Amino acid sequence: MKDGSTSANRLFVETYGCQMNEYDSGIVKRLFGDRGYSTVQSESDADVILLNTCAIREKAHERVYGRLQSLNHLKRKNPGLVIGVLGCMAQNLGEDLHGMGLPVDLVLGPDNYRDLPQLVEDIRTGKGGATLARLSSSETYEEIEPEVVSGCLAFVTIMRGCDNFCSFCVVPFTRGRERSRNPDSIVQEVQNLVKNRNVAEVTLLGQNVNSYKMDDGLDFAGLVRRILDETEIKRIRFTSPHPHDFPLHLLELMAEEKRFCNHIHLPLQAGSTDVLNRMNRDYSRESFLTLVGQIRELMPDVGLTTDIIVGFPGETEEQFQETLEVVEQCQFDMAYMFKYSEREHTLARKKFADDVPEDVKLDRLSRLISLQTSLGAQKNRQEVGKVHEVLIEGTSKRSTSDWMGRTDSGKVVVFPAPEGTGIQDLESYRGQLVHVEIQSCTQATLKGIARWEEHPTGFEVATADSTLAS
Ligand code: 5AD
Ligand code: SF4
């Protein structure tokens, strides 16, 4: 530490769950970085291990318990090692996490990270363990710029918490009330990412991004307008919105502004109005379908993805069939599909018995997955022959001579690097836009040929040996 109180300051952070947690881990790394800590890639090199946890489904908890057990041997080898549990599970279980025989020194909820370096320091200097799981109505970590840039992409949190209280969801209890971050600090963060970190695309994050609201009336569309006008960011995406906050002016802004990507993650959750009512989702099957129709009318090339839960309490076979029908009608490009798991504190747990048998849940999940897999593959096949503007992100997973990027609508595209270039040339291309003609596809990926000779907006590669006709 800068004050010299301890000599070994190596931090290892492992993140579970959503992008919001990735962002929060970035805040934590920044706070520790400011205290002289360096981040290490392996837990066995660390003096402080932090697990930033998720509580959204049962499996998320189980994974963390397993992981903590596997850290026991490090703690035995090095009793000075500090292990902390952060995030939603910490908020949810609080003190209880200390009494489980797991190697846990510290439990801290998502609104308490400013205190974290000091609490760790107190533990390291023998002042005891800590639990802090107070939710705040105002914390947005406004001025802290997290370390979360990945290549030319970055996340920027614009709001925290959620007031929707969907009956299955633990988030309002682990992340507290909805609060929007000051727009000046958001614009400043995006500006800094573009200027100092060569970021080309930001994803605006929040549990409920499109209910962003400032006292002066600035809404989500207004915020995006400001970012478009006041920064040179090439692309803006967002996740996750709620279907109830899609005013026409927001959709029009997406349709008009090329830099505001045509990709909407629109959680359906269920296709039956009865189930939606019990889920406390304030839309019906019909109004969801109307919204999808309106989106497709304004943005025919939109990428539409969703979240769906099967086996919610009381879901009948007929109601599940309604979900299949809506999925068929909406033609989502991709879906995250889950079987319901009861969560502590939630309204569903209080009001309904978890009465759909496990084997029925599993059967419905597998039928839904197989329908969506075939619809998604069909949608990918429709892309063959089209030309997309792709933002170059990096090399493909399989080979460094193939590069990858995403279409405006969010689909992953792999294409051969320009002839005569190698991995060393990637940096001058990363974050640039290139037209790619799609030639084939697999289930999750499009494959194509980049038109290096063309120069779509913003494409300016200046390498001596590139094959670009400038
Ligand atoms: N059981 C199953 N899935 C859930 N999700 C949230 N809570 C639960 C739960 N208790 C899903 C929802 C949400 C996504 C992030 O996780 O589909 O949109
Ligand atoms: Fe959970 Fe519903 Fe809020 Fe999403 S909108 S975080 S599902 S309560």
Short mmCIF file of C-alpha atoms and ligand atoms in Angstrom, two decimals:
data_model
loop_
_atom_site.label_atom_id
_atom_site.label_comp_id
_atom_site.label_asym_id
_atom_site.label_seq_id
_atom_site.Cartn_x
_atom_site.Cartn_y
_atom_site.Cartn_z
CA MET A 1 0.00 0.00 0.00
CA LYS A 2 1.05 3.57 -0.54
CA ASP A 3 1.16 4.08 3.22
CA GLY A 4 3.46 1.06 3.48
CA SER A 5 1.31 -0.78 6.00
CA THR A 6 1.52 -4.08 4.11
CA SER A 7 4.08 -5.25 1.63
CA ALA A 8 2.22 -7.72 -0.58
CA ASN A 9 -0.61 -6.09 -2.48
CA ARG A 10 -1.79 -8.45 -5.14
CA LEU A 11 -5.48 -8.60 -5.94
CA PHE A 12 -7.42 -11.34 -7.70
CA VAL A 13 -11.04 -10.65 -8.65
CA GLU A 14 -13.38 -13.28 -10.07
CA THR A 15 -16.70 -12.16 -11.48
CA TYR A 16 -19.94 -14.12 -11.73
CA GLY A 17 -23.21 -13.17 -13.38
CA CYS A 18 -24.13 -10.13 -15.41
CA GLN A 19 -22.24 -7.32 -17.10
CA MET A 20 -23.18 -5.05 -14.22
CA ASN A 21 -21.00 -7.24 -12.03
CA GLU A 22 -18.17 -7.00 -14.59
CA TYR A 23 -18.46 -3.24 -14.35
CA ASP A 24 -18.54 -3.30 -10.54
CA SER A 25 -15.44 -5.50 -10.49
CA GLY A 26 -13.82 -2.78 -12.59
CA ILE A 27 -14.76 -0.23 -9.93
CA VAL A 28 -13.26 -2.46 -7.24
CA LYS A 29 -10.03 -2.89 -9.24
CA ARG A 30 -9.79 0.87 -9.67
CA LEU A 31 -10.30 1.50 -5.94
CA PHE A 32 -7.56 -1.02 -5.08
CA GLY A 33 -5.33 0.23 -7.91
CA ASP A 34 -5.52 3.70 -6.36
CA ARG A 35 -4.23 2.15 -3.11
CA GLY A 36 -1.21 0.62 -4.85
CA TYR A 37 -2.56 -2.87 -5.53
CA SER A 38 -1.83 -4.73 -8.73
CA THR A 39 -4.23 -7.21 -10.28
CA VAL A 40 -3.01 -10.79 -10.78
CA GLN A 41 -4.41 -13.45 -13.09
CA SER A 42 -4.18 -16.41 -10.75
CA GLU A 43 -5.70 -16.81 -7.30
CA SER A 44 -2.59 -18.62 -6.06
CA ASP A 45 -0.53 -15.43 -6.56
CA ALA A 46 -2.95 -13.23 -4.65
CA ASP A 47 -2.95 -11.64 -1.20
CA VAL A 48 -6.58 -10.64 -1.56
CA ILE A 49 -9.19 -12.73 -3.40
CA LEU A 50 -12.59 -11.23 -4.12
CA LEU A 51 -15.50 -13.13 -5.63
CA ASN A 52 -18.10 -10.78 -7.10
CA THR A 53 -21.18 -12.97 -6.94
CA CYS A 54 -24.59 -13.33 -8.50
CA ALA A 55 -27.83 -14.44 -6.84
CA ILE A 56 -30.23 -14.45 -9.76
CA ARG A 57 -30.67 -18.21 -10.00
CA GLU A 58 -30.00 -21.12 -7.70
CA LYS A 59 -27.03 -22.32 -9.75
CA ALA A 60 -25.22 -19.02 -9.24
CA HIS A 61 -25.15 -19.62 -5.48
CA GLU A 62 -24.01 -23.22 -5.85
CA ARG A 63 -21.07 -22.25 -8.04
CA VAL A 64 -19.81 -19.77 -5.47
CA TYR A 65 -20.07 -22.24 -2.59
CA GLY A 66 -18.06 -24.72 -4.64
CA ARG A 67 -15.49 -22.10 -5.52
CA LEU A 68 -15.06 -21.01 -1.90
CA GLN A 69 -14.51 -24.60 -0.86
CA SER A 70 -11.82 -24.91 -3.49
CA LEU A 71 -10.05 -21.87 -2.00
CA ASN A 72 -9.77 -23.51 1.42
CA HIS A 73 -6.35 -24.97 0.61
CA LEU A 74 -4.91 -21.53 -0.24
CA LYS A 75 -6.16 -20.15 3.04
CA ARG A 76 -4.53 -23.04 4.91
CA LYS A 77 -1.23 -22.38 3.14
CA ASN A 78 -1.40 -18.65 3.69
CA PRO A 79 -3.48 -17.61 6.72
CA GLY A 80 -2.80 -13.94 5.87
CA LEU A 81 -4.78 -14.31 2.65
CA VAL A 82 -8.00 -12.28 2.67
CA ILE A 83 -11.02 -13.74 0.90
CA GLY A 84 -14.07 -11.57 0.33
CA VAL A 85 -17.51 -12.20 -1.13
CA LEU A 86 -19.01 -9.23 -2.94
CA GLY A 87 -22.13 -8.62 -5.02
CA CYS A 88 -25.69 -9.87 -4.93
CA MET A 89 -25.12 -13.09 -3.00
CA ALA A 90 -23.26 -11.11 -0.34
CA GLN A 91 -26.16 -8.68 -0.12
CA ASN A 92 -28.65 -11.51 0.04
CA LEU A 93 -26.97 -13.69 2.64
CA GLY A 94 -25.02 -11.07 4.61
CA GLU A 95 -23.82 -12.34 8.01
CA ASP A 96 -25.06 -15.87 7.25
CA LEU A 97 -22.14 -16.41 4.89
CA HIS A 98 -19.74 -16.28 7.82
CA GLY A 99 -21.31 -19.24 9.59
CA MET A 100 -20.97 -21.85 6.86
CA GLY A 101 -17.46 -23.10 7.46
CA LEU A 102 -16.24 -21.44 4.29
CA PRO A 103 -13.02 -19.41 4.07
CA VAL A 104 -14.67 -15.99 4.09
CA ASP A 105 -13.21 -12.94 5.84
CA LEU A 106 -15.42 -10.29 4.37
CA VAL A 107 -18.95 -10.00 2.95
CA LEU A 108 -19.87 -6.82 1.14
CA GLY A 109 -22.98 -5.81 -0.84
CA PRO A 110 -22.87 -3.88 -4.13
CA ASP A 111 -23.43 -0.42 -2.65
CA ASN A 112 -20.51 -0.63 -0.20
CA TYR A 113 -17.41 -0.88 -2.38
CA ARG A 114 -16.00 2.51 -1.44
CA ASP A 115 -15.36 1.04 2.03
CA LEU A 116 -13.74 -2.10 0.65
CA PRO A 117 -10.01 -1.23 0.54
CA GLN A 118 -10.16 0.08 4.12
CA LEU A 119 -12.05 -2.98 5.37
CA VAL A 120 -9.49 -5.26 3.72
CA GLU A 121 -6.73 -3.22 5.28
CA ASP A 122 -8.38 -3.55 8.71
CA ILE A 123 -8.51 -7.32 8.32
CA ARG A 124 -4.91 -7.48 7.18
CA THR A 125 -3.79 -5.46 10.17
CA GLY A 126 -5.72 -7.69 12.57
CA LYS A 127 -8.79 -5.60 13.22
CA GLY A 128 -11.21 -8.41 12.38
CA GLY A 129 -13.69 -9.54 9.73
CA ALA A 130 -16.44 -7.45 8.27
CA THR A 131 -19.92 -7.63 6.87
CA LEU A 132 -21.51 -4.67 5.21
CA ALA A 133 -24.67 -5.17 3.27
CA ARG A 134 -26.47 -1.87 3.49
CA LEU A 135 -28.26 -0.75 0.36
CA SER A 136 -27.95 2.88 -0.57
CA SER A 137 -30.58 5.02 -2.26
CA SER A 138 -27.99 7.23 -3.93
CA GLU A 139 -24.70 5.40 -4.60
CA THR A 140 -23.86 5.42 -8.32
CA TYR A 141 -20.02 5.42 -8.03
CA GLU A 142 -20.30 8.50 -10.18
CA GLU A 143 -16.74 9.74 -10.41
CA ILE A 144 -14.98 6.38 -10.31
CA GLU A 145 -13.79 5.26 -13.72
CA PRO A 146 -13.60 1.48 -13.61
CA GLU A 147 -11.02 -0.72 -15.28
CA VAL A 148 -13.31 -2.58 -17.66
CA VAL A 149 -12.11 -1.84 -21.15
CA SER A 150 -11.83 -4.96 -23.28
CA GLY A 151 -10.06 -4.16 -26.55
CA CYS A 152 -12.18 -1.46 -28.17
CA LEU A 153 -15.32 -2.22 -26.15
CA ALA A 154 -16.40 -0.88 -22.79
CA PHE A 155 -19.36 -0.90 -20.43
CA VAL A 156 -20.70 2.25 -18.82
CA THR A 157 -23.24 2.02 -16.01
CA ILE A 158 -25.97 4.65 -16.30
CA MET A 159 -28.33 3.52 -13.57
CA ARG A 160 -28.40 1.06 -10.70
CA GLY A 161 -31.10 -0.89 -8.90
CA CYS A 162 -34.62 -1.78 -9.93
CA ASP A 163 -38.11 -0.84 -8.75
CA ASN A 164 -40.07 -3.28 -10.88
CA PHE A 165 -40.29 -6.16 -8.43
CA CYS A 166 -40.97 -8.86 -11.00
CA SER A 167 -42.20 -11.58 -8.69
CA PHE A 168 -39.45 -14.10 -9.58
CA CYS A 169 -36.54 -11.69 -9.28
CA VAL A 170 -34.14 -11.09 -6.44
CA VAL A 171 -32.49 -8.00 -7.96
CA PRO A 172 -34.62 -5.33 -6.23
CA PHE A 173 -33.55 -6.93 -2.94
CA THR A 174 -29.86 -7.26 -3.76
CA ARG A 175 -29.32 -4.05 -5.68
CA GLY A 176 -31.91 -1.81 -4.10
CA ARG A 177 -33.91 1.08 -5.48
CA GLU A 178 -33.55 2.53 -8.92
CA ARG A 179 -31.22 5.52 -9.23
CA SER A 180 -29.91 7.18 -12.36
CA ARG A 181 -26.37 8.45 -12.69
CA ASN A 182 -25.62 12.08 -13.45
CA PRO A 183 -25.47 12.53 -17.26
CA ASP A 184 -22.41 14.81 -17.14
CA SER A 185 -20.35 12.08 -15.52
CA ILE A 186 -21.62 9.52 -18.03
CA VAL A 187 -20.73 11.72 -21.01
CA GLN A 188 -17.35 12.45 -19.45
CA GLU A 189 -16.66 8.75 -18.95
CA VAL A 190 -17.53 7.94 -22.58
CA GLN A 191 -15.38 10.85 -23.78
CA ASN A 192 -12.42 9.61 -21.74
CA LEU A 193 -12.88 6.07 -23.03
CA VAL A 194 -12.80 7.31 -26.62
CA LYS A 195 -9.88 9.72 -26.19
CA ASN A 196 -7.65 7.84 -23.75
CA ARG A 197 -8.49 4.18 -24.30
CA ASN A 198 -9.39 4.03 -28.02
CA VAL A 199 -12.82 2.66 -27.20
CA ALA A 200 -15.11 2.47 -30.23
CA GLU A 201 -18.25 0.95 -28.73
CA VAL A 202 -19.91 1.38 -25.36
CA THR A 203 -22.71 -0.67 -23.86
CA LEU A 204 -24.85 1.38 -21.50
CA LEU A 205 -25.70 -0.76 -18.52
CA GLY A 206 -28.39 -0.91 -15.92
CA GLN A 207 -30.95 -3.34 -14.48
CA ASN A 208 -33.54 -1.28 -16.24
CA VAL A 209 -31.70 1.12 -18.55
CA ASN A 210 -34.66 2.58 -20.36
CA SER A 211 -36.26 3.86 -17.18
CA TYR A 212 -33.28 6.22 -16.82
CA LYS A 213 -34.64 9.54 -15.55
CA MET A 214 -33.24 12.78 -14.23
CA ASP A 215 -35.19 15.36 -12.20
CA ASP A 216 -35.01 17.83 -15.08
CA GLY A 217 -36.88 15.37 -17.34
CA LEU A 218 -33.89 13.93 -19.21
CA ASP A 219 -34.85 10.39 -20.19
CA PHE A 220 -32.94 7.48 -21.72
CA ALA A 221 -33.34 8.74 -25.29
CA GLY A 222 -32.19 12.20 -24.16
CA LEU A 223 -29.11 10.69 -22.53
CA VAL A 224 -28.22 8.74 -25.68
CA ARG A 225 -28.73 11.92 -27.74
CA ARG A 226 -26.23 13.73 -25.49
CA ILE A 227 -23.66 10.94 -25.81
CA LEU A 228 -24.08 10.95 -29.60
CA ASP A 229 -23.73 14.75 -29.79
CA GLU A 230 -20.96 15.24 -27.26
CA THR A 231 -18.64 12.32 -27.94
CA GLU A 232 -17.09 10.62 -30.92
CA ILE A 233 -18.05 7.12 -29.86
CA LYS A 234 -18.69 5.00 -32.95
CA ARG A 235 -21.37 2.74 -31.52
CA ILE A 236 -23.74 2.71 -28.57
CA ARG A 237 -25.57 -0.37 -27.31
CA PHE A 238 -27.57 -0.91 -24.13
CA THR A 239 -28.78 -3.67 -21.86
CA SER A 240 -31.16 -4.54 -20.28
CA PRO A 241 -34.37 -2.68 -20.93
CA HIS A 242 -37.91 -3.48 -19.79
CA PRO A 243 -40.67 -3.72 -22.42
CA HIS A 244 -42.70 -1.09 -20.56
CA ASP A 245 -40.33 1.80 -21.33
CA PHE A 246 -40.10 1.93 -25.11
CA PRO A 247 -41.56 5.29 -26.16
CA LEU A 248 -41.78 5.95 -29.88
CA HIS A 249 -39.13 8.69 -29.72
CA LEU A 250 -36.59 6.18 -28.39
CA LEU A 251 -37.28 3.75 -31.23
CA GLU A 252 -37.12 6.61 -33.74
CA LEU A 253 -33.76 7.69 -32.39
CA MET A 254 -32.46 4.13 -32.86
CA ALA A 255 -33.85 3.98 -36.36
CA GLU A 256 -32.37 7.36 -37.36
CA GLU A 257 -28.97 7.26 -35.71
CA LYS A 258 -26.56 4.83 -37.28
CA ARG A 259 -24.25 5.03 -34.26
CA PHE A 260 -27.10 3.89 -31.97
CA CYS A 261 -27.10 0.16 -32.76
CA ASN A 262 -30.21 -1.64 -33.97
CA HIS A 263 -30.05 -4.28 -31.30
CA ILE A 264 -32.68 -4.68 -28.61
CA HIS A 265 -32.59 -7.21 -25.83
CA LEU A 266 -36.28 -7.42 -24.98
CA PRO A 267 -37.00 -9.83 -22.12
CA LEU A 268 -40.25 -11.68 -22.79
CA GLN A 269 -40.13 -13.96 -19.71
CA ALA A 270 -43.40 -15.72 -20.67
CA GLY A 271 -45.86 -15.76 -23.55
CA SER A 272 -49.03 -16.17 -21.49
CA THR A 273 -50.74 -13.07 -20.12
CA ASP A 274 -51.83 -14.99 -17.02
CA VAL A 275 -48.26 -16.00 -16.25
CA LEU A 276 -47.03 -12.49 -16.99
CA ASN A 277 -49.57 -11.15 -14.49
CA ARG A 278 -48.34 -13.53 -11.83
CA MET A 279 -44.78 -12.55 -12.69
CA ASN A 280 -45.78 -8.93 -12.06
CA ARG A 281 -44.71 -7.98 -15.57
CA ASP A 282 -47.00 -5.14 -16.57
CA TYR A 283 -47.61 -6.13 -20.20
CA SER A 284 -49.72 -8.73 -21.93
CA ARG A 285 -48.89 -11.22 -24.65
CA GLU A 286 -50.67 -8.92 -27.12
CA SER A 287 -48.92 -5.71 -26.08
CA PHE A 288 -45.53 -7.46 -26.28
CA LEU A 289 -46.32 -8.62 -29.81
CA THR A 290 -47.50 -5.11 -30.74
CA LEU A 291 -44.22 -3.66 -29.46
CA VAL A 292 -42.20 -6.18 -31.47
CA GLY A 293 -44.26 -5.28 -34.57
CA GLN A 294 -43.61 -1.58 -34.02
CA ILE A 295 -39.87 -2.20 -33.56
CA ARG A 296 -39.65 -4.27 -36.75
CA GLU A 297 -41.60 -1.69 -38.72
CA LEU A 298 -39.17 1.07 -37.76
CA MET A 299 -36.05 -1.14 -37.89
CA PRO A 300 -36.47 -4.05 -40.29
CA ASP A 301 -32.88 -5.17 -39.67
CA VAL A 302 -33.11 -5.06 -35.88
CA GLY A 303 -31.37 -7.75 -33.85
CA LEU A 304 -33.85 -8.95 -31.25
CA THR A 305 -32.83 -11.08 -28.30
CA THR A 306 -34.73 -12.10 -25.18
CA ASP A 307 -34.90 -13.85 -21.80
CA ILE A 308 -37.50 -16.53 -21.09
CA ILE A 309 -38.37 -18.47 -17.94
CA VAL A 310 -40.19 -21.80 -18.06
CA GLY A 311 -41.91 -23.58 -15.18
CA PHE A 312 -42.98 -20.48 -13.28
CA PRO A 313 -45.41 -21.42 -10.46
CA GLY A 314 -48.76 -22.51 -11.86
CA GLU A 315 -47.58 -22.59 -15.49
CA THR A 316 -49.80 -25.09 -17.33
CA GLU A 317 -48.88 -26.95 -20.51
CA GLU A 318 -51.26 -24.63 -22.42
CA GLN A 319 -49.58 -21.55 -20.99
CA PHE A 320 -46.19 -22.95 -21.92
CA GLN A 321 -47.52 -23.54 -25.45
CA GLU A 322 -48.37 -19.84 -25.57
CA THR A 323 -44.71 -19.07 -24.87
CA LEU A 324 -43.70 -21.32 -27.78
CA GLU A 325 -46.19 -19.49 -30.03
CA VAL A 326 -44.90 -16.05 -29.08
CA VAL A 327 -41.31 -17.21 -29.63
CA GLU A 328 -42.29 -18.44 -33.07
CA GLN A 329 -44.01 -15.15 -33.89
CA CYS A 330 -41.26 -12.88 -32.59
CA GLN A 331 -38.41 -14.61 -34.44
CA PHE A 332 -35.76 -13.72 -31.90
CA ASP A 333 -32.16 -13.90 -33.06
CA MET A 334 -31.13 -15.38 -29.75
CA ALA A 335 -32.64 -16.15 -26.36
CA TYR A 336 -31.37 -16.81 -22.85
CA MET A 337 -33.66 -19.52 -21.53
CA PHE A 338 -34.02 -20.58 -17.90
CA LYS A 339 -36.08 -22.83 -15.72
CA TYR A 340 -37.62 -21.06 -12.79
CA SER A 341 -35.77 -21.28 -9.51
CA GLU A 342 -37.29 -19.92 -6.35
CA ARG A 343 -35.31 -17.05 -4.81
CA GLU A 344 -35.33 -15.79 -1.26
CA HIS A 345 -37.29 -12.59 -0.48
CA THR A 346 -39.16 -12.59 -3.79
CA LEU A 347 -42.90 -12.10 -4.13
CA ALA A 348 -43.27 -15.39 -6.03
CA ARG A 349 -41.72 -17.27 -3.14
CA LYS A 350 -44.11 -15.62 -0.70
CA LYS A 351 -47.24 -16.00 -2.82
CA PHE A 352 -46.90 -19.18 -4.90
CA ALA A 353 -45.82 -22.78 -4.44
CA ASP A 354 -42.96 -23.83 -6.73
CA ASP A 355 -45.33 -26.44 -8.11
CA VAL A 356 -44.10 -27.32 -11.58
CA PRO A 357 -42.19 -30.60 -11.14
CA GLU A 358 -38.48 -30.54 -11.98
CA ASP A 359 -38.84 -33.06 -14.84
CA VAL A 360 -41.62 -30.95 -16.40
CA LYS A 361 -39.48 -27.82 -16.11
CA LEU A 362 -36.57 -29.62 -17.77
CA ASP A 363 -38.77 -31.00 -20.53
CA ARG A 364 -40.25 -27.55 -21.29
CA LEU A 365 -36.81 -25.98 -21.24
CA SER A 366 -35.47 -28.49 -23.73
CA ARG A 367 -38.47 -28.05 -26.04
CA LEU A 368 -38.09 -24.29 -25.91
CA ILE A 369 -34.35 -24.49 -26.55
CA SER A 370 -34.82 -26.74 -29.55
CA LEU A 371 -37.45 -24.42 -31.07
CA GLN A 372 -35.31 -21.32 -30.53
CA THR A 373 -32.18 -23.07 -31.83
CA SER A 374 -33.87 -23.88 -35.10
CA LEU A 375 -35.44 -20.40 -35.42
CA GLY A 376 -32.07 -18.77 -34.65
CA ALA A 377 -30.30 -20.91 -37.24
CA GLN A 378 -32.97 -19.98 -39.79
CA LYS A 379 -32.46 -16.29 -39.02
CA ASN A 380 -28.71 -16.68 -39.47
CA ARG A 381 -29.22 -18.36 -42.85
CA GLN A 382 -31.24 -15.32 -43.95
CA GLU A 383 -28.09 -13.23 -43.49
CA VAL A 384 -26.14 -15.10 -46.17
CA GLY A 385 -25.58 -12.83 -49.14
CA LYS A 386 -26.14 -9.61 -47.15
CA VAL A 387 -23.42 -7.03 -46.51
CA HIS A 388 -22.99 -5.78 -42.94
CA GLU A 389 -20.94 -3.05 -41.38
CA VAL A 390 -18.80 -4.80 -38.77
CA LEU A 391 -16.73 -3.25 -36.00
CA ILE A 392 -13.42 -5.09 -35.84
CA GLU A 393 -12.90 -6.38 -32.28
CA GLY A 394 -10.06 -8.90 -32.45
CA THR A 395 -9.01 -12.30 -33.68
CA SER A 396 -11.48 -15.16 -33.94
CA LYS A 397 -11.39 -17.82 -31.20
CA ARG A 398 -10.04 -20.46 -33.58
CA SER A 399 -7.32 -18.69 -35.57
CA THR A 400 -5.36 -15.45 -35.53
CA SER A 401 -5.55 -15.20 -39.32
CA ASP A 402 -9.33 -14.77 -38.95
CA TRP A 403 -10.66 -11.67 -37.26
CA MET A 404 -14.04 -11.09 -35.65
CA GLY A 405 -16.47 -8.33 -34.97
CA ARG A 406 -20.17 -7.67 -34.59
CA THR A 407 -22.86 -6.36 -36.88
CA ASP A 408 -24.94 -3.36 -35.90
CA SER A 409 -27.64 -5.87 -34.88
CA GLY A 410 -25.22 -7.66 -32.56
CA LYS A 411 -24.35 -10.80 -34.53
CA VAL A 412 -20.81 -12.18 -34.38
CA VAL A 413 -19.04 -12.25 -37.75
CA VAL A 414 -15.73 -13.98 -38.54
CA PHE A 415 -13.73 -13.02 -41.63
CA PRO A 416 -10.17 -13.46 -42.92
CA ALA A 417 -7.72 -10.70 -41.97
CA PRO A 418 -6.44 -8.57 -44.86
CA GLU A 419 -3.89 -10.39 -46.97
CA GLY A 420 -0.33 -9.85 -45.87
CA THR A 421 -1.25 -8.72 -42.36
CA GLY A 422 -0.47 -10.51 -39.14
CA ILE A 423 -1.52 -10.27 -35.54
CA GLN A 424 0.87 -7.32 -35.12
CA ASP A 425 -1.31 -5.29 -37.51
CA LEU A 426 -4.51 -5.90 -35.60
CA GLU A 427 -4.14 -2.88 -33.32
CA SER A 428 -4.38 -0.44 -36.22
CA TYR A 429 -7.59 -2.09 -37.41
CA ARG A 430 -9.26 -2.72 -34.04
CA GLY A 431 -12.26 -0.47 -33.49
CA GLN A 432 -12.61 0.32 -37.21
CA LEU A 433 -15.70 -0.42 -39.27
CA VAL A 434 -15.53 -2.61 -42.35
CA HIS A 435 -18.13 -3.99 -44.75
CA VAL A 436 -18.36 -7.77 -44.67
CA GLU A 437 -20.29 -9.88 -47.15
CA ILE A 438 -21.80 -12.86 -45.35
CA GLN A 439 -21.09 -16.14 -47.11
CA SER A 440 -22.08 -18.84 -44.63
CA CYS A 441 -23.12 -19.38 -41.05
CA THR A 442 -23.03 -21.74 -38.13
CA GLN A 443 -25.53 -21.70 -35.27
CA ALA A 444 -23.87 -18.83 -33.42
CA THR A 445 -21.63 -17.18 -35.99
CA LEU A 446 -21.74 -15.61 -39.43
CA LYS A 447 -18.76 -16.04 -41.75
CA GLY A 448 -17.86 -13.64 -44.50
CA ILE A 449 -15.35 -11.78 -46.62
CA ALA A 450 -14.38 -8.25 -45.64
CA ARG A 451 -14.34 -5.59 -48.33
CA TRP A 452 -11.05 -4.06 -47.30
CA GLU A 453 -10.99 -1.95 -50.43
CA GLU A 454 -14.07 -0.01 -49.32
CA HIS A 455 -14.11 2.74 -46.76
CA PRO A 456 -17.32 2.91 -44.79
CA THR A 457 -17.62 5.79 -42.34
CA GLY A 458 -14.67 6.05 -40.06
CA PHE A 459 -12.60 3.29 -41.66
CA GLU A 460 -9.08 4.61 -41.96
CA VAL A 461 -6.30 2.11 -41.65
CA ALA A 462 -2.86 3.42 -42.35
CA THR A 463 -0.45 0.53 -42.29
CA ALA A 464 2.37 0.55 -44.78
CA ASP A 465 1.85 -3.02 -45.93
CA SER A 466 -1.94 -3.23 -45.82
CA THR A 467 -3.74 -4.18 -48.99
CA LEU A 468 -6.08 -1.24 -48.66
CA ALA A 469 -6.62 0.91 -51.65
CA SER A 470 -6.66 4.28 -49.89
N1 5AD B 1 -35.56 -18.14 -11.99
C1 5AD B 1 -35.21 -18.29 -13.29
N2 5AD B 1 -34.79 -17.28 -14.08
C2 5AD B 1 -34.70 -16.06 -13.52
N3 5AD B 1 -34.32 -14.88 -14.03
C3 5AD B 1 -34.40 -13.96 -13.05
N4 5AD B 1 -34.82 -14.53 -11.91
C4 5AD B 1 -35.04 -15.83 -12.17
C5 5AD B 1 -35.48 -16.93 -11.40
N5 5AD B 1 -35.83 -16.79 -10.12
C6 5AD B 1 -33.94 -14.67 -15.42
C7 5AD B 1 -34.89 -13.67 -16.11
C8 5AD B 1 -34.05 -12.44 -16.22
C9 5AD B 1 -32.67 -13.03 -16.39
C10 5AD B 1 -31.54 -12.10 -16.14
O1 5AD B 1 -32.64 -14.10 -15.49
O2 5AD B 1 -35.23 -14.19 -17.39
O3 5AD B 1 -34.42 -11.61 -17.31
FE1 SF4 B 2 -35.50 -8.23 -12.01
FE2 SF4 B 2 -37.72 -7.43 -13.24
FE3 SF4 B 2 -35.97 -5.61 -12.30
FE4 SF4 B 2 -35.30 -7.10 -14.45
S1 SF4 B 2 -36.98 -5.60 -14.34
S2 SF4 B 2 -34.00 -6.65 -12.64
S3 SF4 B 2 -36.30 -9.04 -13.95
S4 SF4 B 2 -37.19 -7.05 -11.06
#
